[in-house]
Structure formats: C-alpha cells, structure tokens
CSV table of C-alpha atoms in Angstrom, one decimal:
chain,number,residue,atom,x,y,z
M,761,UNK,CA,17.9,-18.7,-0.3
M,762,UNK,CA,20.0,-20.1,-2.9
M,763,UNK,CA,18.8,-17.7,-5.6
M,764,UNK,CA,20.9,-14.4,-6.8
M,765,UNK,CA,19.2,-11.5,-5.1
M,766,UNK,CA,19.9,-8.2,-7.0
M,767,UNK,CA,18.0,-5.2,-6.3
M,768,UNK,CA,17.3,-2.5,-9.1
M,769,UNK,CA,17.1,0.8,-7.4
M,770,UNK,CA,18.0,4.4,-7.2
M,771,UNK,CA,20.4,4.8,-3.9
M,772,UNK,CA,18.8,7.9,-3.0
M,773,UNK,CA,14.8,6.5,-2.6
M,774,UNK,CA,13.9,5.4,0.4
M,775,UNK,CA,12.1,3.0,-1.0
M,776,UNK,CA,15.3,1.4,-2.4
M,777,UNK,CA,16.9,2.0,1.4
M,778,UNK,CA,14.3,0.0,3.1
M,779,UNK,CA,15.5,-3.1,0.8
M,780,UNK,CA,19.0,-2.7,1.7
M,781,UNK,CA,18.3,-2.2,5.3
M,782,UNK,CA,16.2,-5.6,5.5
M,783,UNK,CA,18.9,-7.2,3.3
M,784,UNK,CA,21.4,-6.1,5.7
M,785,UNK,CA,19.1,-7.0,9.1
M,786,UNK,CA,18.3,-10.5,7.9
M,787,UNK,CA,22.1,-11.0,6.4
M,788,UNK,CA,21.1,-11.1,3.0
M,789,UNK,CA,23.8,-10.1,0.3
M,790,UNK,CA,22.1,-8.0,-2.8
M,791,UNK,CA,23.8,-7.3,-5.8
M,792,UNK,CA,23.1,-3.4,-6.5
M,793,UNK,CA,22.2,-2.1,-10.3
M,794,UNK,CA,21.4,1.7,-10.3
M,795,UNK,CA,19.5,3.8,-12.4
M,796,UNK,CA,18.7,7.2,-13.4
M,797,UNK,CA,15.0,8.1,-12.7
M,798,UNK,CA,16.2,11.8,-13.8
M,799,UNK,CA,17.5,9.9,-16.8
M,800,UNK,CA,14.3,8.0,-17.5
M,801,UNK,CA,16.1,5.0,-17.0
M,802,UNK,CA,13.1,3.3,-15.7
M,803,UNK,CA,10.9,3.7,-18.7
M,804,UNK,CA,13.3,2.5,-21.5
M,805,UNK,CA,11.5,-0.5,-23.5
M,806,UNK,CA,14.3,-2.7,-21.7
M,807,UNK,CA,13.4,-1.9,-18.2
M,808,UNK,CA,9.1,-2.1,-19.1
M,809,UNK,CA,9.9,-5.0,-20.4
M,810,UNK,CA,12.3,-7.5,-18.5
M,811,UNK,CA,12.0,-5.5,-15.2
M,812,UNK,CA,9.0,-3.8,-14.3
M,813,UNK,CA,5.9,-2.9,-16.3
M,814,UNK,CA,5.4,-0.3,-14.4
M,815,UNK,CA,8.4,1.6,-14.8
M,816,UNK,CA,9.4,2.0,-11.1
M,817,UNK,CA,12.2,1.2,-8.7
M,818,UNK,CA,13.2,-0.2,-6.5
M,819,UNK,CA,12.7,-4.0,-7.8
M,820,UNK,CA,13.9,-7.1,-6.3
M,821,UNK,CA,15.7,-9.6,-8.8
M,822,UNK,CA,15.3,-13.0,-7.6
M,823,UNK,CA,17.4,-15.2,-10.1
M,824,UNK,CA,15.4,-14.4,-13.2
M,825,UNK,CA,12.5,-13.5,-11.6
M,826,UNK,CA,11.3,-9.7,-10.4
M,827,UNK,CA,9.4,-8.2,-7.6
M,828,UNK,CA,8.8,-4.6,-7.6
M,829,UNK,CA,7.1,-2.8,-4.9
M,830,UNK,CA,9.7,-1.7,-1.7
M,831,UNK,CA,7.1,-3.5,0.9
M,832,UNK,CA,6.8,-6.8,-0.9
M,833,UNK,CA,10.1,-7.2,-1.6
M,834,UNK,CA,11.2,-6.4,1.8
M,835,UNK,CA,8.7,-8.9,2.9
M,836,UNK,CA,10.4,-11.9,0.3
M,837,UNK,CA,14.1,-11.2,2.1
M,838,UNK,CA,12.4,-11.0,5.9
M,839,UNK,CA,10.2,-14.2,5.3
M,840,UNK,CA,10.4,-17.0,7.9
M,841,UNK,CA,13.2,-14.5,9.8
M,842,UNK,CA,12.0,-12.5,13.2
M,843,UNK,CA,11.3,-9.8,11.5
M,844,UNK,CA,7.9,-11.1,10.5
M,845,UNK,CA,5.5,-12.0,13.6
M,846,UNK,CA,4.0,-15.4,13.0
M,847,UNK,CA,1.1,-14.6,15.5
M,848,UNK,CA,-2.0,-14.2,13.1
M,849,UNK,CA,-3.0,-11.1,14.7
M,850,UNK,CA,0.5,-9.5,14.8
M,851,UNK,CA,0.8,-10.5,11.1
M,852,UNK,CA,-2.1,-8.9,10.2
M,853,UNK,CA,-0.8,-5.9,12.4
M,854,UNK,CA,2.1,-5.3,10.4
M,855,UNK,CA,0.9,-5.6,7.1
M,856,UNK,CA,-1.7,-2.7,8.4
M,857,UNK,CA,1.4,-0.7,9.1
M,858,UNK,CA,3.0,-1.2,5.8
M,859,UNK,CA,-0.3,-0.6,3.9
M,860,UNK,CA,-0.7,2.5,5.9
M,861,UNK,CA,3.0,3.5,5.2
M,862,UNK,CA,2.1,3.2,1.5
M,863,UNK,CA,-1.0,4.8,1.6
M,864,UNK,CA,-0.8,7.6,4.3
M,865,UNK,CA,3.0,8.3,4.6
M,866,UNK,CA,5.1,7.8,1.2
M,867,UNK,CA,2.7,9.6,-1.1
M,868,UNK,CA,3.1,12.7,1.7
M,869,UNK,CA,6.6,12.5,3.1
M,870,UNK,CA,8.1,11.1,0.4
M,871,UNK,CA,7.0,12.9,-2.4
M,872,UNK,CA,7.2,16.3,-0.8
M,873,UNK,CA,11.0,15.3,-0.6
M,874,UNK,CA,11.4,14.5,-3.9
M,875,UNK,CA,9.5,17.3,-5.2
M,876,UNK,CA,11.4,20.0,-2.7
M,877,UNK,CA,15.2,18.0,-2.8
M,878,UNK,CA,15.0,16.4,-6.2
M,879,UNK,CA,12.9,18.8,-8.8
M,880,UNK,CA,13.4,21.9,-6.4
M,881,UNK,CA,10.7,23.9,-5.6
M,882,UNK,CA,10.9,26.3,-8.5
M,883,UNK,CA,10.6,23.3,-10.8
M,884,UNK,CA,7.4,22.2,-9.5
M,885,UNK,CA,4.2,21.9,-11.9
M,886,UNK,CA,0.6,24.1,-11.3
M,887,UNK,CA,-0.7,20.6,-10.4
M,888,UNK,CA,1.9,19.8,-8.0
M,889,UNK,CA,2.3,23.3,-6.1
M,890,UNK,CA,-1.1,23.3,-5.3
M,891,UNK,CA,-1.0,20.1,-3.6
M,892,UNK,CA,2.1,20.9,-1.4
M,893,UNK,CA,0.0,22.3,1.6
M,894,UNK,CA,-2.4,18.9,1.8
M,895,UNK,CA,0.9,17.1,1.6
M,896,UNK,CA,2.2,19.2,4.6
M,897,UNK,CA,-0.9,18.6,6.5
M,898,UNK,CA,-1.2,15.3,6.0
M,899,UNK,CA,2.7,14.4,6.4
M,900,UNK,CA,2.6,16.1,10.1
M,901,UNK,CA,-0.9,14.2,10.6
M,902,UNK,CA,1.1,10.3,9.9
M,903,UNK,CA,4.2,11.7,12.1
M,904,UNK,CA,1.4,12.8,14.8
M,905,UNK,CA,-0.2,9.3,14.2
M,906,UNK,CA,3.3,7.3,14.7
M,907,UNK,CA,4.5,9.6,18.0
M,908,UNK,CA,0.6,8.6,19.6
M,909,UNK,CA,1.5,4.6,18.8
M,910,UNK,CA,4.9,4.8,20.2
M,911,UNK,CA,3.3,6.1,23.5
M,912,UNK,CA,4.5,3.2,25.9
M,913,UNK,CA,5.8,1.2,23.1
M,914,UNK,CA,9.2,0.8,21.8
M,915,UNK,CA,8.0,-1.2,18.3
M,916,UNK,CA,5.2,-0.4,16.1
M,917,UNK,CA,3.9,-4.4,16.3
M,918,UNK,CA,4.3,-6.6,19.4
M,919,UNK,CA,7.1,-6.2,21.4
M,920,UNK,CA,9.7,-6.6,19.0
M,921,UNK,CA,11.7,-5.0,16.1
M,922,UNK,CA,9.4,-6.2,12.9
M,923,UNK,CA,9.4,-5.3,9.2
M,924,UNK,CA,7.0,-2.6,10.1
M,925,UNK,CA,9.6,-0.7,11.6
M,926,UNK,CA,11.7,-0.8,9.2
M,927,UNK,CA,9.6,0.2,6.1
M,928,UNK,CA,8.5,3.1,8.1
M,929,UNK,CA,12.0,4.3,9.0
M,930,UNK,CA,13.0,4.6,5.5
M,931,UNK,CA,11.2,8.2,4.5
M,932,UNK,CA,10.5,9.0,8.4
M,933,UNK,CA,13.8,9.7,9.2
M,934,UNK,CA,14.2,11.2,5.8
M,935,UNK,CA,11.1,13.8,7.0
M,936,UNK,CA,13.4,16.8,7.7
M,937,UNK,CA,14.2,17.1,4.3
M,938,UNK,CA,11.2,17.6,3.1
M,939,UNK,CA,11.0,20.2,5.9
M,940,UNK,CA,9.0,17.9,8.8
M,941,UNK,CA,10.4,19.1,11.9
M,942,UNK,CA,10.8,15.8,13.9
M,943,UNK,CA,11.6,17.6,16.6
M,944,UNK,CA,7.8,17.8,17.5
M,945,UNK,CA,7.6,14.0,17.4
M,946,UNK,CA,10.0,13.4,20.5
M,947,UNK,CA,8.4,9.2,20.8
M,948,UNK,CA,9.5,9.2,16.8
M,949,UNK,CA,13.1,10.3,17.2
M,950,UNK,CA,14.1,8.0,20.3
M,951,UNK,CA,12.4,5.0,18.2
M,952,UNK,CA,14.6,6.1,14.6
M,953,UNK,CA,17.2,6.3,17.7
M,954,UNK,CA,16.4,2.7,18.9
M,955,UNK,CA,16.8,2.0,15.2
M,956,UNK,CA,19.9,3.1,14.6
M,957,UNK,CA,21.4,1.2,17.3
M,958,UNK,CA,20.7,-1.8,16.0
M,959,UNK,CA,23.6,-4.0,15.2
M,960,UNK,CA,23.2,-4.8,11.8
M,961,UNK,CA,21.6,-1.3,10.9
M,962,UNK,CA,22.9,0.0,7.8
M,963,UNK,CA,23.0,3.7,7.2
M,964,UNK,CA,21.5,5.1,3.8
M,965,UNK,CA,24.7,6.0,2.5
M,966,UNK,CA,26.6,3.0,3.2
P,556,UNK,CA,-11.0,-18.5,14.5
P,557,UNK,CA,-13.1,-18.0,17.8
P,558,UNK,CA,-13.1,-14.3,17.7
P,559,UNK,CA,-16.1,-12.6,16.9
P,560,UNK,CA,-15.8,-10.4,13.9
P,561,UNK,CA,-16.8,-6.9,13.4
P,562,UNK,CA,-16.6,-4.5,10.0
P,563,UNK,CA,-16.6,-1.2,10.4
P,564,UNK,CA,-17.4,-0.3,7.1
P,565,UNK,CA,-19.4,2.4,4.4
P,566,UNK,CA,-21.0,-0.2,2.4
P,567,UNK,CA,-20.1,1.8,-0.2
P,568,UNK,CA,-16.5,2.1,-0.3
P,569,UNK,CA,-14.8,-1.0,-2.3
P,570,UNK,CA,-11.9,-1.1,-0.1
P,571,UNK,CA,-14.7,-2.2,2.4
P,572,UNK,CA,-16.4,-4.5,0.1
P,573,UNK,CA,-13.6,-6.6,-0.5
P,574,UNK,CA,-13.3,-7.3,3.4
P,575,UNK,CA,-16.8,-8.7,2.7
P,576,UNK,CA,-15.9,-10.6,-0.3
P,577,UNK,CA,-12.9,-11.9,1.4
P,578,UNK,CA,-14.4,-13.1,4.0
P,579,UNK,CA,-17.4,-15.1,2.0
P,580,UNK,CA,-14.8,-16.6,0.2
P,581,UNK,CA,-13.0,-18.1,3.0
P,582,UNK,CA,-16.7,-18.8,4.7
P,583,UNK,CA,-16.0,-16.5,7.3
P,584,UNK,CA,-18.7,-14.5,9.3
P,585,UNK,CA,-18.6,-11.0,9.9
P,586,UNK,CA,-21.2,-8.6,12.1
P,587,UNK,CA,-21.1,-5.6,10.0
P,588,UNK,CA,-21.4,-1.7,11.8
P,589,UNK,CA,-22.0,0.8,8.9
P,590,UNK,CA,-20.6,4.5,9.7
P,591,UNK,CA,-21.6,7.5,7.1
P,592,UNK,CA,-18.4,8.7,6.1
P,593,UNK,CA,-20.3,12.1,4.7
P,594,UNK,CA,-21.3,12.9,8.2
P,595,UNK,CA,-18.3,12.4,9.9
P,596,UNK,CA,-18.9,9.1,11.5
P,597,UNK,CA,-15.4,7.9,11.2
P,598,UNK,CA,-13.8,11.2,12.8
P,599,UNK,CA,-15.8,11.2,15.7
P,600,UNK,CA,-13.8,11.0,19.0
P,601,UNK,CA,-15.1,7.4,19.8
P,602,UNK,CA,-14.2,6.1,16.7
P,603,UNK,CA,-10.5,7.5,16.9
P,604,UNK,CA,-10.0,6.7,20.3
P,605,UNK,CA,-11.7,3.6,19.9
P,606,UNK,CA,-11.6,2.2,16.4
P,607,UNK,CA,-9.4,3.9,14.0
P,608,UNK,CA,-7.0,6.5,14.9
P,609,UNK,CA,-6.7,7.2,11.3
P,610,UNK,CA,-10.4,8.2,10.8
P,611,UNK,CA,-11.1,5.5,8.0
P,612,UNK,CA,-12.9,2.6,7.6
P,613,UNK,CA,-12.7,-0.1,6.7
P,614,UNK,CA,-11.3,-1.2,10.2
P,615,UNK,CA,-11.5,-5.5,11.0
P,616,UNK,CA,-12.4,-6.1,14.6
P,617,UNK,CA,-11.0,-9.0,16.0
P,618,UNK,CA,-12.8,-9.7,19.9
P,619,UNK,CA,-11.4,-6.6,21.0
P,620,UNK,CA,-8.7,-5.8,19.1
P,621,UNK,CA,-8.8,-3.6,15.4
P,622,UNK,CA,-7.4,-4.3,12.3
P,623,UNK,CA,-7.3,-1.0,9.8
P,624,UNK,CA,-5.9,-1.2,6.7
P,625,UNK,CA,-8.0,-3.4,4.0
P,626,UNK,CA,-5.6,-5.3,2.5
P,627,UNK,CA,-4.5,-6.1,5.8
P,628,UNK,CA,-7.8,-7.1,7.0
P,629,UNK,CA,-8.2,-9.4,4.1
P,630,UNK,CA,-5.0,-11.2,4.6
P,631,UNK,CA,-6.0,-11.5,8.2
P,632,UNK,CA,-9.4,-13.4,6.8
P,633,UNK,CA,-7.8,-15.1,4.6
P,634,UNK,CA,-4.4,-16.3,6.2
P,635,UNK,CA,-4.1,-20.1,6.0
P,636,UNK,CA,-6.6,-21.0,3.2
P,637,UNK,CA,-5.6,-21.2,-0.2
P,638,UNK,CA,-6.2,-17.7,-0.9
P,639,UNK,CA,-2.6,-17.0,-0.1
P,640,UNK,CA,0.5,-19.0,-1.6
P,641,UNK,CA,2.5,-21.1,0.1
P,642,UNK,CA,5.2,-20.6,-1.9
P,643,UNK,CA,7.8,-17.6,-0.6
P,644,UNK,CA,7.8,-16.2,-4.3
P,645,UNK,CA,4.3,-16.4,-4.8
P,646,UNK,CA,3.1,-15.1,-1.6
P,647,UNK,CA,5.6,-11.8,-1.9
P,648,UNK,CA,4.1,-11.9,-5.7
P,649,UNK,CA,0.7,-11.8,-4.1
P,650,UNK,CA,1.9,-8.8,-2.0
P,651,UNK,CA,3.3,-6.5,-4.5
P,652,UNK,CA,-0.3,-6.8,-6.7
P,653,UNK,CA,-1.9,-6.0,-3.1
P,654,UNK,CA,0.4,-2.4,-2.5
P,655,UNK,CA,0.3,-1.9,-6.3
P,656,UNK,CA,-3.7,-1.5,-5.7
P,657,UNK,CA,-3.2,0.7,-2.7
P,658,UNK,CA,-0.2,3.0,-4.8
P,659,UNK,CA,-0.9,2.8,-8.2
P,660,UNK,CA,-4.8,1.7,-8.8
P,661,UNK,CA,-6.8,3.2,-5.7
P,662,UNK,CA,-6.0,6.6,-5.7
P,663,UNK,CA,-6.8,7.0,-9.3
P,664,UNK,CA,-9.5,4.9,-9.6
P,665,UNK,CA,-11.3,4.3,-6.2
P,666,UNK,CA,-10.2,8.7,-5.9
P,667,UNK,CA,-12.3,8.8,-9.1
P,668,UNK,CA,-15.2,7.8,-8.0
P,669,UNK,CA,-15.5,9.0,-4.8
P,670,UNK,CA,-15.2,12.4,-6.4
P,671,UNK,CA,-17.4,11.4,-9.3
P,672,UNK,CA,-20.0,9.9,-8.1
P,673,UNK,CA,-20.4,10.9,-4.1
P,674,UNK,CA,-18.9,14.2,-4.5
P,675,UNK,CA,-20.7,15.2,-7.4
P,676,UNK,CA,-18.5,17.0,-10.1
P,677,UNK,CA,-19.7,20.7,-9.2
P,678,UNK,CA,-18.7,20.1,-5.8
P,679,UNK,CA,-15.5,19.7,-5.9
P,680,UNK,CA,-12.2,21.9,-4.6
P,681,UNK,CA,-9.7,23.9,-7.2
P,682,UNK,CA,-7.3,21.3,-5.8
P,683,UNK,CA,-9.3,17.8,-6.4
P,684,UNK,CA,-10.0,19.3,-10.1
P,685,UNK,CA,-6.8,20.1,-11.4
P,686,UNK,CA,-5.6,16.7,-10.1
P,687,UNK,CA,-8.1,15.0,-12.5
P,688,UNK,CA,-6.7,14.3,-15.8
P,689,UNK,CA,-3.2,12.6,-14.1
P,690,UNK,CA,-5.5,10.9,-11.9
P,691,UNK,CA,-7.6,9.5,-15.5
P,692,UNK,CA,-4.0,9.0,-17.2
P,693,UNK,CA,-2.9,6.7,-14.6
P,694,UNK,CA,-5.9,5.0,-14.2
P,695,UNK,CA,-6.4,3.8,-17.7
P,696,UNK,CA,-2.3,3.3,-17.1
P,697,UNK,CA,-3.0,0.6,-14.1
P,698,UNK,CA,-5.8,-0.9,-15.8
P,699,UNK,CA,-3.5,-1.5,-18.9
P,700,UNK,CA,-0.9,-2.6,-16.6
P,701,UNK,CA,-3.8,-5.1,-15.7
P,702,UNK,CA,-4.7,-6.1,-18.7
P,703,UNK,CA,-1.1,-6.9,-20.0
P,704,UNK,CA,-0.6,-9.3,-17.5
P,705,UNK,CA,-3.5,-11.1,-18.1
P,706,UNK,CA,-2.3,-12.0,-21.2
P,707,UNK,CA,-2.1,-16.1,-21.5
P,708,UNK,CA,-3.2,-16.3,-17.3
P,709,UNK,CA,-6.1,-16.8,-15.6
P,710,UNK,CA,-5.0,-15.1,-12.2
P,711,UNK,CA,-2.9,-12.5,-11.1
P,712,UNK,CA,0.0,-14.9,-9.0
P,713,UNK,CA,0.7,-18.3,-9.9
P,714,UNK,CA,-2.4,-20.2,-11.1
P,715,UNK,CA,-5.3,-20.4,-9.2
P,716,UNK,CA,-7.0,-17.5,-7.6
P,717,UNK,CA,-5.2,-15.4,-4.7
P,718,UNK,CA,-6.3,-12.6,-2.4
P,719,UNK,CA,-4.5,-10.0,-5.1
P,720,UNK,CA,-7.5,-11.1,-7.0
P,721,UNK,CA,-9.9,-10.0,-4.9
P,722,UNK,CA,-7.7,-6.8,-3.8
P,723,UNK,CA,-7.9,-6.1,-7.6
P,724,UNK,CA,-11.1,-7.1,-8.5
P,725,UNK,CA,-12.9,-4.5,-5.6
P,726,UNK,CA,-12.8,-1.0,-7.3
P,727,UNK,CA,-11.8,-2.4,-10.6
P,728,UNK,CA,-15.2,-4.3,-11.4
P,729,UNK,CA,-16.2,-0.4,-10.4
P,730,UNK,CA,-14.1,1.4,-12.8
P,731,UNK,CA,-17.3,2.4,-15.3
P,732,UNK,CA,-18.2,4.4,-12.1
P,733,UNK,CA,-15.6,6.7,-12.4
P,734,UNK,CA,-16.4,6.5,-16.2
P,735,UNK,CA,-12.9,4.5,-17.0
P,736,UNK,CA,-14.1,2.2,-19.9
P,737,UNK,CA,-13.4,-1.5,-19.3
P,738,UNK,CA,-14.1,-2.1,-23.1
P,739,UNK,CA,-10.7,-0.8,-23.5
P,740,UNK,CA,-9.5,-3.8,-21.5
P,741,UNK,CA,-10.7,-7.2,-22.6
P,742,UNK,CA,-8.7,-9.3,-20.6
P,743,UNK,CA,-9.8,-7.2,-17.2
P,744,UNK,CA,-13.5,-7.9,-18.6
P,745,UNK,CA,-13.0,-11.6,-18.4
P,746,UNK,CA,-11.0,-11.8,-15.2
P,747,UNK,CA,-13.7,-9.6,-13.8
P,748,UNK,CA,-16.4,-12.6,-15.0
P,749,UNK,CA,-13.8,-15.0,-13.8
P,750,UNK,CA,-14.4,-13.9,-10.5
P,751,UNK,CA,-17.9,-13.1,-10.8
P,752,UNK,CA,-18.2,-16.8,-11.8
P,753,UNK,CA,-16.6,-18.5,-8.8
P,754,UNK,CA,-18.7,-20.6,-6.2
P,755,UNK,CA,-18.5,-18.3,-3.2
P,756,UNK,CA,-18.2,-14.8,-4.9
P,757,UNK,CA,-20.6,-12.0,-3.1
P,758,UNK,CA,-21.7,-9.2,-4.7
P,759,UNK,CA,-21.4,-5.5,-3.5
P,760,UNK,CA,-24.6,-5.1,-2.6
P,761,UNK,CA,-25.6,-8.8,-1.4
C-alpha cells in the first residue's frame, strides 16, 4: 500500500475508532484530519463535495480517492491481511456480522450514545425521545444476541480474531455510556477483554 | 459450489429478492422456503434456534450451515464472478454502496413500504408515525445521493455492473411503493432500466 492513507473522522465516533484500530492491527499509518460534526463541518459545500456526498464521517482518503462508510473502509486496510478469512463461507460469515453491526447494533447502541453523551438527554427532539425505549430494547436484544454467539467461542467467525471483531468492539465496549449494563453480558466483557489484550490493540483515546 | 442452497425468504421483502436476483445472475440455484413474516414465522423457536437467531429473513442456507444478512448472502453468491472487483479499491468501493443501502437507503425506503403498503397507514404505532417525515426526507436524500452519482456512469463502482448494483437496485426499483417519485430522479430511472435490460436479470415476482 503505497498510497497516503488519511482518515477524515471525528475521534470521539466509534465509527472513526474501528478505522484506527484496524489501521493499528494491520500496521497501517493514517494521517488523522478532524472535524466538528457539532460544527457542521461535515456538511460544508467543501466536504459534500471533495469528501463525501453524504456528509458523514469517518471517510477513508486513499491518495486522492475517498471511501466513506466505517465497515468498508476497515475492510480496504484489512484486505489480503488475517484479519479477513479467505474461506468462502467464513467470508461470507463476517460480512454477515458487519452487516448486522450496521443494521441491528450502531443505529441502537450508538445512537442512544450520542443522543444521551453528545446532545444530552434534555436536548433530545419529540421524535427522538419517543424512540429511546425501542432503542433500549433492541440495544440489550444485539448485546443478548453477541453473549449467545460467544457461548464456546472466543471470535465471532472461525477460530480467529477477524474484522468482525473488531467493527463490533467499536460501540460495544462503548455500551455503558449509553447506559447498557454489560455486566449482564459476562461472554461479551471476557471477549472486549480478549480484545484488549491484543498486542497491537489501540485504545480509543490513544 | 456443491452445497445445496436454501432461501429462507418472504417473497415479498426486497432484501430477499435480491438474494434471488443475485443468484440468477451468477446462474446459481436456489430451493426457496417462504416464512409469513405477519404470522410470526421467523420468531418461532425453530427458526431461532435453527435458522436465524435474529428472527429475520432473508437467511442463505449453505448444506447445513446459515448465512443471515442479505448483503452477505449475495456476496456469498456472487464471490468469484465478476460481480465483485478484483481490484482492492473497487471491491471496498463496492462495499461502502452495499452498507450505505443497509444505513442510509433501507430503513427509509424499504421502512416505507413495509409500513405503507403491509402495515396499512391506519395501523400504525404513535412511534412509526412521527418517525415518517425524516424517514421521507432522507429517502428522497439517498435517492438524490443516487442519482448524483450517476451522473456521466453507467454503474455504481468502476464500469461494469457490481453486486452494489443489484444491492441498490432491490428496494429502489420499489421506491413508488412507498410513494417516493422516481420521476424526480432520471438517472435512477435509467440505471433501474439498465438493469432491467441485462441478460440474466429476474424479476420480483418471476
């Protein structure tokens, strides 16, 4: 990988962690550029139009080419590494997991911490308040969903650490700020454990 | 590919049809095992403890192993034909328009029409209803996203015809049933009879 790689993010998504922590896995050096979602610094004409149409972060800068979305551009900086199964089957597994992460765990997990840690609760809209308690329900449903899988397993896919793990970690081990208590998910916290002692694992802060 | 293949599926639901449409492309066979999702087929204890612990369709079996996830499914399908760049840029390019569908266009969109048309507007909770008109905004917003980059190509990655294609192409080519207007979006109109168009396509209800 000859190209720059610089990612476009705000430090305190997950979605922009999970990047850095497959950067950092596969030994991957990215160039960081932050922005402002508060700000709106995602929706100035610049960013729509040399970074992301869609006016979202984090995106992945790949010489003068982009990538948004957190689970493709993961997948760019893990391809061809061991972090990607090359069994068919397993593949497919995987993606399944990271569709699923986007689908069933992000839009719960993740958005009830932004709304509760970011916009605070009093700041919240009619329209988002009155989702909260589907969120809630359906957050501790994917944490109940991930603690079943890990029964007798120590990775999501296979038998080995995959991209699948590490999209997931990103907002799961996030959840108790957005009020999960993983201490009902006892299989979830010895696998964000098994996580954190890997030797290239990066912290969210670092 | 020995396997024998199995959809679980609600003919219905797009997310299932482009399993089907994936698979004709590629020439592939599938058995197909239709669940009604209204009567709680996919929530029964078989079907989590056997199929889907997640309680959706559609779910790809492989002999006897499951695939949920669509997207997934389809990239299992379709892995190694030329549905699916080579090329390490491409191919993540391929995957961000893939978890773009499942973030930004299917829960608008597909969310739409399941309320629409299979709900019925009168029967629908305080909580669906308020979340209507930011569900309509950023579904004519993804289908403009669409539409913009279309301008000058042919195909979403690259320039022949990928799996984000067909991702796309499932509950957009719907969109008038959640009473979006594709008028709005000429481009969308003639990638949707692009599609329509090509050798092997398979309608919904074929």
């Amino acid at each position: 990988m000859t190209d720059r790689l610089v990612l476009h993010e705000y430090a305190s998504s997950g979605n922009c962690y999970k990047v850095r922590l497959t950067a950092a896995c596969v030994g991957a050096h990215l160039e960081r550029r932050e922005y402002d979602i508060a700000k709106g610094d995602t929706r100035t004409p610049h960013f729509l139009t040399n970074v992301n149409a869609n006016g979202r972060i984090p995106v992945l800068q790949v010489g003068d080419r982009f990538i948004p979305e957190s689970n493709a551009a993961c997948y760019f900086l893990a391809d061809g590494t061991n972090l990607i199964p090359t069994d068919p089957f397993d593949h497919a597994d995987m993606l399944r997991w990271m569709f699923w992460e986007q689908y069933s765990h992000e839009p719960n997990i993740a958005t009830l911490r932004f709304w509760m840690r970011f916009l605070g609760p009093d700041n919240l809209t009619d329209v988002q308040r009155i989702q909260m308690p589907a969120k809630r329900k359906a957050g501790n449903e994917a944490l109940k969903l991930m603690d079943d899988h890990l029964a007798g397993r120590e990775w999501f896919v296979a038998s080995t650490m995959s991209l699948a793990d590490i999209v997931l970690f990103a907002y799961t081990h996030l959840a108790g700020e957005a009020d999960f208590n993983l201490g009902q998910y006892p299989r979830v916290q010895q696998w964000i454990d098994r996580i954190k002692g890997q030797p290239r694992y990066l912290a969210m802060d670092a």
